[in-house]
Amino acid sequence: MPTTTPSPTPAQVLDDDLLERFRERAAVYDRDNAFFADDLAELREAGYLGAVVPSGLGGLGWDLPTLVAAQRRLASAAPATALGVNMHLVWTSVARVLHDRDDDSLDFLLREAAAGEVFAFGISEAGNDLMLFGSDTIADPQRDGTVRYTGRKIFTSLSPAWTRLGVHGLDTASDDAPKLVYGFIDRDDPDVRTLDDWDTIGMRATQSRTTVLDGAVAARDRIVRCLDPGPTDDPFVYAIFACFELLISSVYTGLADRALELAVASASTRVSKRTGVPRSEDPDVRRRIAEAGSLLEAIEPQLDALARDVADGVDHGAFRFARPSGLKMRAVAAARGVVEAAVRVSGGRTFFAGDELGRLQRDVLAGAFHPSSDDGALGAIATALLGPVRD
């Protein structure tokens, strides 16, 4: 009988030597406000861009829980690299979720990702808190079936390197308008401009620059959804939402893993001048580290359980949006708590920009700006528990 070669594990693909190289580069990328180009090249070479692509389509064949664990591992070495490649992995995870439910509308994405194409996320718009449920970008259908997009997308991670950009826009001209139109445009489209405007205090290597669309074209066969604006039960939209929240949560959990590791190392090597004993024996230090460890321990089973539920198609009913957004809110809050505890344990050196824990202090702040916001997550949870507010 023919045998199949088992997929490599996250620890084999993201081995210790690779992670150490990434950790060393992370400091340089942060200092220089530079894109993680060398990291991306190594990830592509390792097949990581096709991590969740089925092996029959040329990928590693991982399931969603395995990818979540891998992103946590990657973020422990280079949070900005993990966050940047996250946006590509959101799209491939969406395509895999649909593929596993016999929806082949994004199979082209799986094949191209396995071949090395880089997909970016062109959804966020300044001031648009509707996110997936609305857009200020104009989607203009053409007679040949293509769609032209005109608008401005912010926080476009992978800006220096993406080759395919998934976008949405609002069609107000068609007979059945209004419709939200989702499609993919190519990097070489002359009506796409990337602004050099990324100069932030954290997650600098993502280079999540503004993208300007001046009538950029999505081919007819790259239009993947035309939906009514507002909340929807379409599995495509739910897959985007759930995979995005899961993978964001995994990145900040991995960041927290590293912060806790640094705190433990600091406590184990520093000796108090006042008492002459290691800081690891100071009851206040022990309490802070224990509290940080407890925060992390509470997030891990939530990450794994929700990843398995999304992969298996579990229907959470009224909580289908509340659970992913709530997880993201709690994971980011836990990461911030762990980093704060680690800073207090490690002392004043963390106030210097070149210190790794100092960088993690800045990187973790970005978690507040990813959807869902805390207000949005709590609103979704309240709606699931209490029902919608009456008009």
Short mmCIF file of C-alpha atoms in Angstrom, two decimals:
data_model
loop_
_atom_site.label_atom_id
_atom_site.label_comp_id
_atom_site.label_asym_id
_atom_site.label_seq_id
_atom_site.Cartn_x
_atom_site.Cartn_y
_atom_site.Cartn_z
CA MET A 1 0.00 0.00 0.00
CA PRO A 2 1.24 3.52 -0.72
CA THR A 3 2.33 5.47 2.31
CA THR A 4 2.03 9.19 2.93
CA THR A 5 4.79 11.26 4.44
CA PRO A 6 3.61 12.89 7.68
CA SER A 7 3.56 16.67 7.75
CA PRO A 8 6.43 18.32 9.62
CA THR A 9 5.55 19.72 13.03
CA PRO A 10 5.68 23.43 13.90
CA ALA A 11 8.85 22.75 15.90
CA GLN A 12 10.44 21.19 12.81
CA VAL A 13 9.44 23.99 10.43
CA LEU A 14 10.15 26.74 12.96
CA ASP A 15 13.18 25.11 14.51
CA ASP A 16 15.23 26.65 17.30
CA ASP A 17 18.01 27.89 15.01
CA LEU A 18 15.53 29.65 12.71
CA LEU A 19 13.77 31.28 15.65
CA GLU A 20 17.06 32.52 17.06
CA ARG A 21 17.89 34.14 13.72
CA PHE A 22 14.47 35.76 13.70
CA ARG A 23 14.92 37.02 17.27
CA GLU A 24 18.25 38.62 16.38
CA ARG A 25 16.78 40.29 13.29
CA ALA A 26 13.73 41.52 15.19
CA ALA A 27 15.85 44.02 17.10
CA VAL A 28 17.36 45.32 13.85
CA TYR A 29 14.04 45.57 12.05
CA ASP A 30 12.62 47.49 14.99
CA ARG A 31 15.58 49.86 15.22
CA ASP A 32 15.61 50.57 11.49
CA ASN A 33 11.82 50.56 10.97
CA ALA A 34 12.46 47.93 8.29
CA PHE A 35 10.32 45.18 6.79
CA PHE A 36 11.03 41.56 7.80
CA ALA A 37 12.22 40.63 4.31
CA ASP A 38 14.79 38.00 5.32
CA ASP A 39 12.35 36.35 7.73
CA LEU A 40 9.71 36.18 5.01
CA ALA A 41 12.19 34.62 2.59
CA GLU A 42 13.01 31.90 5.10
CA LEU A 43 9.33 31.29 5.86
CA ARG A 44 8.58 30.94 2.16
CA GLU A 45 11.49 28.54 1.72
CA ALA A 46 10.21 26.45 4.63
CA GLY A 47 6.76 26.17 3.03
CA TYR A 48 5.15 28.19 5.82
CA LEU A 49 3.07 30.27 3.42
CA GLY A 50 1.24 27.05 2.56
CA ALA A 51 1.00 25.79 6.13
CA VAL A 52 -2.76 25.08 6.08
CA VAL A 53 -2.94 24.30 2.38
CA PRO A 54 -3.91 20.62 1.94
CA SER A 55 -0.96 18.47 0.95
CA GLY A 56 -2.81 17.52 -2.23
CA LEU A 57 -2.67 21.17 -3.28
CA GLY A 58 1.02 21.53 -2.46
CA GLY A 59 0.95 22.67 1.17
CA LEU A 60 2.00 21.34 4.55
CA GLY A 61 -1.53 20.16 5.30
CA TRP A 62 -1.74 21.52 8.84
CA ASP A 63 -5.09 22.03 10.49
CA LEU A 64 -6.09 25.31 12.12
CA PRO A 65 -5.10 24.32 15.70
CA THR A 66 -1.62 23.41 14.46
CA LEU A 67 -1.27 26.77 12.72
CA VAL A 68 -2.41 28.60 15.86
CA ALA A 69 0.28 26.79 17.85
CA ALA A 70 2.87 27.58 15.18
CA GLN A 71 2.05 31.28 15.17
CA ARG A 72 2.36 31.36 18.94
CA ARG A 73 5.80 29.79 18.60
CA LEU A 74 6.86 32.24 15.88
CA ALA A 75 5.63 35.25 17.87
CA SER A 76 7.75 34.22 20.85
CA ALA A 77 10.80 35.02 18.72
CA ALA A 78 9.60 37.82 16.41
CA PRO A 79 6.17 39.26 17.20
CA ALA A 80 6.12 41.69 14.28
CA THR A 81 7.10 38.98 11.81
CA ALA A 82 4.33 36.76 13.19
CA LEU A 83 1.79 39.58 13.03
CA GLY A 84 2.76 40.49 9.49
CA VAL A 85 2.59 36.97 8.06
CA ASN A 86 -0.60 36.50 10.08
CA MET A 87 -2.54 38.44 7.46
CA HIS A 88 -1.48 36.03 4.72
CA LEU A 89 -2.34 33.13 6.99
CA VAL A 90 -5.80 34.54 7.72
CA TRP A 91 -6.64 34.31 4.02
CA THR A 92 -5.23 30.81 3.65
CA SER A 93 -7.11 29.70 6.78
CA VAL A 94 -10.36 31.12 5.40
CA ALA A 95 -9.76 29.27 2.14
CA ARG A 96 -9.04 26.05 4.04
CA VAL A 97 -12.18 26.36 6.19
CA LEU A 98 -14.29 26.80 3.04
CA HIS A 99 -12.44 24.02 1.20
CA ASP A 100 -13.18 21.61 4.03
CA ARG A 101 -16.88 22.44 3.63
CA ASP A 102 -16.84 21.68 -0.11
CA ASP A 103 -16.71 25.38 -1.08
CA ASP A 104 -13.98 25.74 -3.71
CA SER A 105 -14.39 29.51 -4.26
CA LEU A 106 -10.97 30.20 -2.72
CA ASP A 107 -9.11 27.10 -3.87
CA PHE A 108 -7.13 29.30 -6.27
CA LEU A 109 -5.78 31.05 -3.18
CA LEU A 110 -4.64 27.78 -1.64
CA ARG A 111 -2.79 26.77 -4.79
CA GLU A 112 -1.13 30.16 -5.22
CA ALA A 113 -0.13 30.40 -1.55
CA ALA A 114 1.56 27.00 -1.80
CA ALA A 115 3.41 28.31 -4.86
CA GLY A 116 4.76 31.27 -2.88
CA GLU A 117 2.30 34.09 -3.56
CA VAL A 118 1.81 36.44 -0.61
CA PHE A 119 -1.73 37.50 0.27
CA ALA A 120 -2.46 40.65 2.24
CA PHE A 121 -5.53 41.96 4.01
CA GLY A 122 -7.08 45.10 2.51
CA ILE A 123 -10.16 45.51 4.68
CA SER A 124 -9.47 48.17 7.33
CA GLU A 125 -10.47 51.75 6.54
CA ALA A 126 -10.01 54.87 8.65
CA GLY A 127 -13.13 55.56 10.68
CA ASN A 128 -15.01 52.49 9.42
CA ASP A 129 -16.05 50.56 12.51
CA LEU A 130 -18.39 48.39 10.42
CA MET A 131 -15.32 46.47 9.22
CA LEU A 132 -16.58 43.37 7.37
CA PHE A 133 -20.15 44.66 7.34
CA GLY A 134 -19.56 47.87 5.39
CA SER A 135 -17.02 49.77 3.32
CA ASP A 136 -16.18 53.32 2.26
CA THR A 137 -14.35 51.96 -0.77
CA ILE A 138 -16.26 52.13 -4.06
CA ALA A 139 -16.70 48.86 -5.92
CA ASP A 140 -17.55 49.63 -9.55
CA PRO A 141 -18.64 46.58 -11.60
CA GLN A 142 -17.59 46.62 -15.26
CA ARG A 143 -19.36 45.14 -18.26
CA ASP A 144 -16.74 42.41 -18.62
CA GLY A 145 -17.38 41.14 -15.08
CA THR A 146 -14.34 42.77 -13.50
CA VAL A 147 -14.69 45.18 -10.59
CA ARG A 148 -12.76 48.41 -10.06
CA TYR A 149 -12.01 49.47 -6.49
CA THR A 150 -11.46 53.08 -5.47
CA GLY A 151 -10.64 53.92 -1.89
CA ARG A 152 -8.02 53.87 0.84
CA LYS A 153 -7.12 50.89 3.01
CA ILE A 154 -5.11 51.29 6.21
CA PHE A 155 -2.93 48.90 8.21
CA THR A 156 -2.02 46.85 5.13
CA SER A 157 0.56 44.52 6.65
CA LEU A 158 3.12 42.99 4.26
CA SER A 159 2.95 46.19 2.16
CA PRO A 160 6.46 45.80 0.69
CA ALA A 161 5.93 42.16 -0.30
CA TRP A 162 2.32 41.20 -0.97
CA THR A 163 1.48 39.95 -4.44
CA ARG A 164 -2.29 39.55 -3.97
CA LEU A 165 -4.53 41.89 -1.97
CA GLY A 166 -7.95 40.83 -0.72
CA VAL A 167 -10.27 43.84 -0.57
CA HIS A 168 -13.91 44.75 -0.17
CA GLY A 169 -15.91 47.70 -1.44
CA LEU A 170 -19.50 48.88 -1.75
CA ASP A 171 -21.36 48.62 -5.05
CA THR A 172 -24.14 51.23 -5.16
CA ALA A 173 -24.72 51.17 -8.93
CA SER A 174 -25.92 47.66 -9.81
CA ASP A 175 -29.59 46.77 -10.08
CA ASP A 176 -29.42 44.77 -6.85
CA ALA A 177 -27.31 47.37 -5.00
CA PRO A 178 -26.12 48.00 -2.41
CA LYS A 179 -23.74 45.05 -2.31
CA LEU A 180 -20.44 44.46 -0.57
CA VAL A 181 -18.08 43.02 -3.15
CA TYR A 182 -15.04 41.00 -2.07
CA GLY A 183 -12.26 40.42 -4.56
CA PHE A 184 -8.52 40.07 -5.04
CA ILE A 185 -6.26 42.43 -6.97
CA ASP A 186 -2.70 41.90 -8.17
CA ARG A 187 0.41 43.79 -7.09
CA ASP A 188 1.28 44.87 -10.62
CA ASP A 189 -1.99 46.77 -11.09
CA PRO A 190 -0.97 50.34 -12.04
CA ASP A 191 -3.90 51.74 -10.04
CA VAL A 192 -2.51 50.54 -6.69
CA ARG A 193 -0.32 52.85 -4.64
CA THR A 194 1.43 52.08 -1.36
CA LEU A 195 2.29 55.03 0.84
CA ASP A 196 5.51 55.09 2.86
CA ASP A 197 3.75 56.15 6.07
CA TRP A 198 4.54 53.42 8.64
CA ASP A 199 6.49 54.89 11.57
CA THR A 200 4.95 53.50 14.76
CA ILE A 201 6.10 52.82 18.29
CA GLY A 202 5.63 49.06 17.98
CA MET A 203 5.21 46.18 15.53
CA ARG A 204 7.37 48.21 13.18
CA ALA A 205 8.59 45.34 10.99
CA THR A 206 5.05 44.60 9.76
CA GLN A 207 5.26 47.76 7.59
CA SER A 208 1.47 47.97 7.58
CA ARG A 209 1.30 50.94 5.25
CA THR A 210 -1.68 52.70 3.69
CA THR A 211 -2.84 51.37 0.33
CA VAL A 212 -4.55 53.68 -2.14
CA LEU A 213 -6.80 52.13 -4.79
CA ASP A 214 -7.41 54.37 -7.80
CA GLY A 215 -9.70 52.04 -9.74
CA ALA A 216 -7.65 48.88 -9.17
CA VAL A 217 -9.14 45.89 -10.98
CA ALA A 218 -10.16 42.51 -9.61
CA ALA A 219 -10.58 39.98 -12.40
CA ARG A 220 -13.95 38.34 -12.90
CA ASP A 221 -12.73 35.03 -11.52
CA ARG A 222 -11.28 36.77 -8.45
CA ILE A 223 -14.60 38.16 -7.25
CA VAL A 224 -15.41 35.80 -4.42
CA ARG A 225 -18.50 37.28 -2.74
CA CYS A 226 -21.27 39.83 -3.36
CA LEU A 227 -23.21 40.27 -0.12
CA ASP A 228 -25.77 42.57 1.41
CA PRO A 229 -24.16 45.09 3.78
CA GLY A 230 -24.49 44.39 7.47
CA PRO A 231 -24.34 41.21 9.55
CA THR A 232 -24.57 38.02 7.54
CA ASP A 233 -24.59 34.27 8.01
CA ASP A 234 -22.36 33.73 4.98
CA PRO A 235 -19.63 31.25 5.99
CA PHE A 236 -17.02 33.31 4.11
CA VAL A 237 -17.49 36.31 6.41
CA TYR A 238 -17.62 34.18 9.54
CA ALA A 239 -14.43 32.39 8.50
CA ILE A 240 -12.62 35.71 8.05
CA PHE A 241 -13.80 36.92 11.44
CA ALA A 242 -13.02 33.74 13.36
CA CYS A 243 -9.64 33.04 11.73
CA PHE A 244 -8.55 36.66 12.16
CA GLU A 245 -9.40 36.72 15.86
CA LEU A 246 -7.81 33.33 16.49
CA LEU A 247 -4.54 34.14 14.79
CA ILE A 248 -4.29 37.58 16.37
CA SER A 249 -4.83 35.92 19.76
CA SER A 250 -2.08 33.40 19.04
CA VAL A 251 0.43 36.14 18.20
CA TYR A 252 -0.11 38.08 21.40
CA THR A 253 -0.05 34.88 23.44
CA GLY A 254 3.32 34.02 21.90
CA LEU A 255 4.58 37.51 22.71
CA ALA A 256 3.49 36.94 26.31
CA ASP A 257 5.27 33.56 26.37
CA ARG A 258 8.54 35.33 25.65
CA ALA A 259 7.91 38.12 28.16
CA LEU A 260 7.33 35.55 30.89
CA GLU A 261 10.45 33.66 29.86
CA LEU A 262 12.50 36.87 30.13
CA ALA A 263 10.99 37.68 33.52
CA VAL A 264 11.88 34.24 34.87
CA ALA A 265 15.44 34.56 33.55
CA SER A 266 15.81 38.00 35.10
CA ALA A 267 14.50 36.87 38.47
CA SER A 268 16.80 33.86 38.43
CA THR A 269 19.98 35.81 37.69
CA ARG A 270 19.54 39.07 39.62
CA VAL A 271 20.60 39.25 43.26
CA SER A 272 19.25 41.83 45.68
CA LYS A 273 21.94 44.11 47.12
CA ARG A 274 19.76 44.61 50.19
CA THR A 275 19.19 40.96 51.11
CA GLY A 276 21.91 39.15 49.20
CA VAL A 277 19.42 36.56 47.87
CA PRO A 278 18.26 35.96 44.30
CA ARG A 279 15.25 37.96 43.18
CA SER A 280 13.56 34.64 42.46
CA GLU A 281 13.19 34.21 46.23
CA ASP A 282 11.57 37.61 46.76
CA PRO A 283 7.89 36.99 47.60
CA ASP A 284 6.73 40.01 45.60
CA VAL A 285 8.64 38.85 42.53
CA ARG A 286 7.31 35.33 42.91
CA ARG A 287 3.75 36.64 43.17
CA ARG A 288 4.11 38.76 40.02
CA ILE A 289 5.53 35.86 38.03
CA ALA A 290 2.88 33.48 39.34
CA GLU A 291 0.11 35.90 38.38
CA ALA A 292 1.60 36.30 34.90
CA GLY A 293 1.84 32.54 34.48
CA SER A 294 -1.76 32.18 35.58
CA LEU A 295 -2.91 34.69 32.95
CA LEU A 296 -1.19 32.70 30.22
CA GLU A 297 -2.43 29.37 31.49
CA ALA A 298 -6.02 30.58 31.22
CA ILE A 299 -5.68 31.59 27.56
CA GLU A 300 -4.07 28.42 26.16
CA PRO A 301 -7.09 26.08 26.43
CA GLN A 302 -9.37 28.77 25.01
CA LEU A 303 -7.12 29.16 21.96
CA ASP A 304 -6.95 25.45 21.31
CA ALA A 305 -10.67 24.81 21.87
CA LEU A 306 -11.89 27.59 19.60
CA ALA A 307 -9.39 26.68 16.87
CA ARG A 308 -10.72 23.11 16.90
CA ASP A 309 -14.31 24.30 16.88
CA VAL A 310 -13.73 26.55 13.86
CA ALA A 311 -11.87 23.79 12.02
CA ASP A 312 -14.63 21.28 12.80
CA GLY A 313 -17.48 23.62 11.89
CA VAL A 314 -19.03 23.72 15.37
CA ASP A 315 -22.04 26.03 15.43
CA HIS A 316 -21.93 28.35 18.43
CA GLY A 317 -25.31 29.85 17.63
CA ALA A 318 -25.79 33.26 19.20
CA PHE A 319 -22.17 33.19 20.37
CA ARG A 320 -20.61 32.64 16.93
CA PHE A 321 -19.13 36.16 16.84
CA ALA A 322 -18.95 36.67 20.59
CA ARG A 323 -16.57 33.76 21.20
CA PRO A 324 -13.81 34.80 18.74
CA SER A 325 -14.00 38.49 19.68
CA GLY A 326 -14.06 37.66 23.39
CA LEU A 327 -10.99 35.44 22.99
CA LYS A 328 -9.09 38.20 21.22
CA MET A 329 -10.00 40.70 23.93
CA ARG A 330 -8.87 38.37 26.71
CA ALA A 331 -5.68 37.24 24.94
CA VAL A 332 -4.51 40.81 24.37
CA ALA A 333 -5.40 41.82 27.94
CA ALA A 334 -3.50 38.79 29.26
CA ALA A 335 -0.47 39.63 27.12
CA ARG A 336 -0.44 43.20 28.40
CA GLY A 337 -0.68 41.94 31.97
CA VAL A 338 2.17 39.48 31.48
CA VAL A 339 4.40 42.11 29.86
CA GLU A 340 3.70 44.61 32.63
CA ALA A 341 4.58 42.03 35.29
CA ALA A 342 7.75 41.08 33.39
CA VAL A 343 8.83 44.71 33.17
CA ARG A 344 8.33 45.23 36.91
CA VAL A 345 10.36 42.11 37.67
CA SER A 346 13.16 42.96 35.23
CA GLY A 347 13.70 46.58 36.22
CA GLY A 348 14.89 49.80 34.60
CA ARG A 349 16.83 48.27 31.73
CA THR A 350 13.50 47.58 30.02
CA PHE A 351 13.01 51.33 29.59
CA PHE A 352 15.72 51.34 26.93
CA ALA A 353 14.60 50.97 23.30
CA GLY A 354 17.21 48.32 22.51
CA ASP A 355 16.11 45.96 25.28
CA GLU A 356 14.02 43.01 24.08
CA LEU A 357 11.46 43.35 26.84
CA GLY A 358 11.38 47.07 26.17
CA ARG A 359 10.42 46.27 22.58
CA LEU A 360 7.76 43.82 23.71
CA GLN A 361 6.26 46.63 25.82
CA ARG A 362 5.78 48.62 22.64
CA ASP A 363 4.70 45.70 20.47
CA VAL A 364 1.95 44.57 22.83
CA LEU A 365 0.28 47.99 22.63
CA ALA A 366 -0.74 47.26 19.04
CA GLY A 367 -3.19 44.64 20.26
CA ALA A 368 -5.68 47.33 21.21
CA PHE A 369 -5.99 48.49 17.60
CA HIS A 370 -6.90 45.18 15.97
CA PRO A 371 -10.59 44.42 15.63
CA SER A 372 -12.53 43.54 17.57
CA SER A 373 -12.14 46.40 20.02
CA ASP A 374 -12.93 45.72 23.66
CA ASP A 375 -16.17 47.66 23.26
CA GLY A 376 -17.07 45.63 20.17
CA ALA A 377 -16.28 42.33 21.87
CA LEU A 378 -18.28 43.19 24.98
CA GLY A 379 -21.15 44.36 22.79
CA ALA A 380 -21.16 41.02 20.96
CA ILE A 381 -21.10 39.11 24.24
CA ALA A 382 -23.94 41.24 25.66
CA THR A 383 -26.02 40.66 22.52
CA ALA A 384 -25.43 36.90 22.74
CA LEU A 385 -26.52 36.86 26.38
CA LEU A 386 -29.27 39.50 26.40
CA GLY A 387 -30.37 39.81 22.78
CA PRO A 388 -30.14 42.95 20.64
CA VAL A 389 -31.03 46.40 21.92
CA ARG A 390 -34.46 47.54 20.70
CA ASP A 391 -34.55 50.41 18.21
#
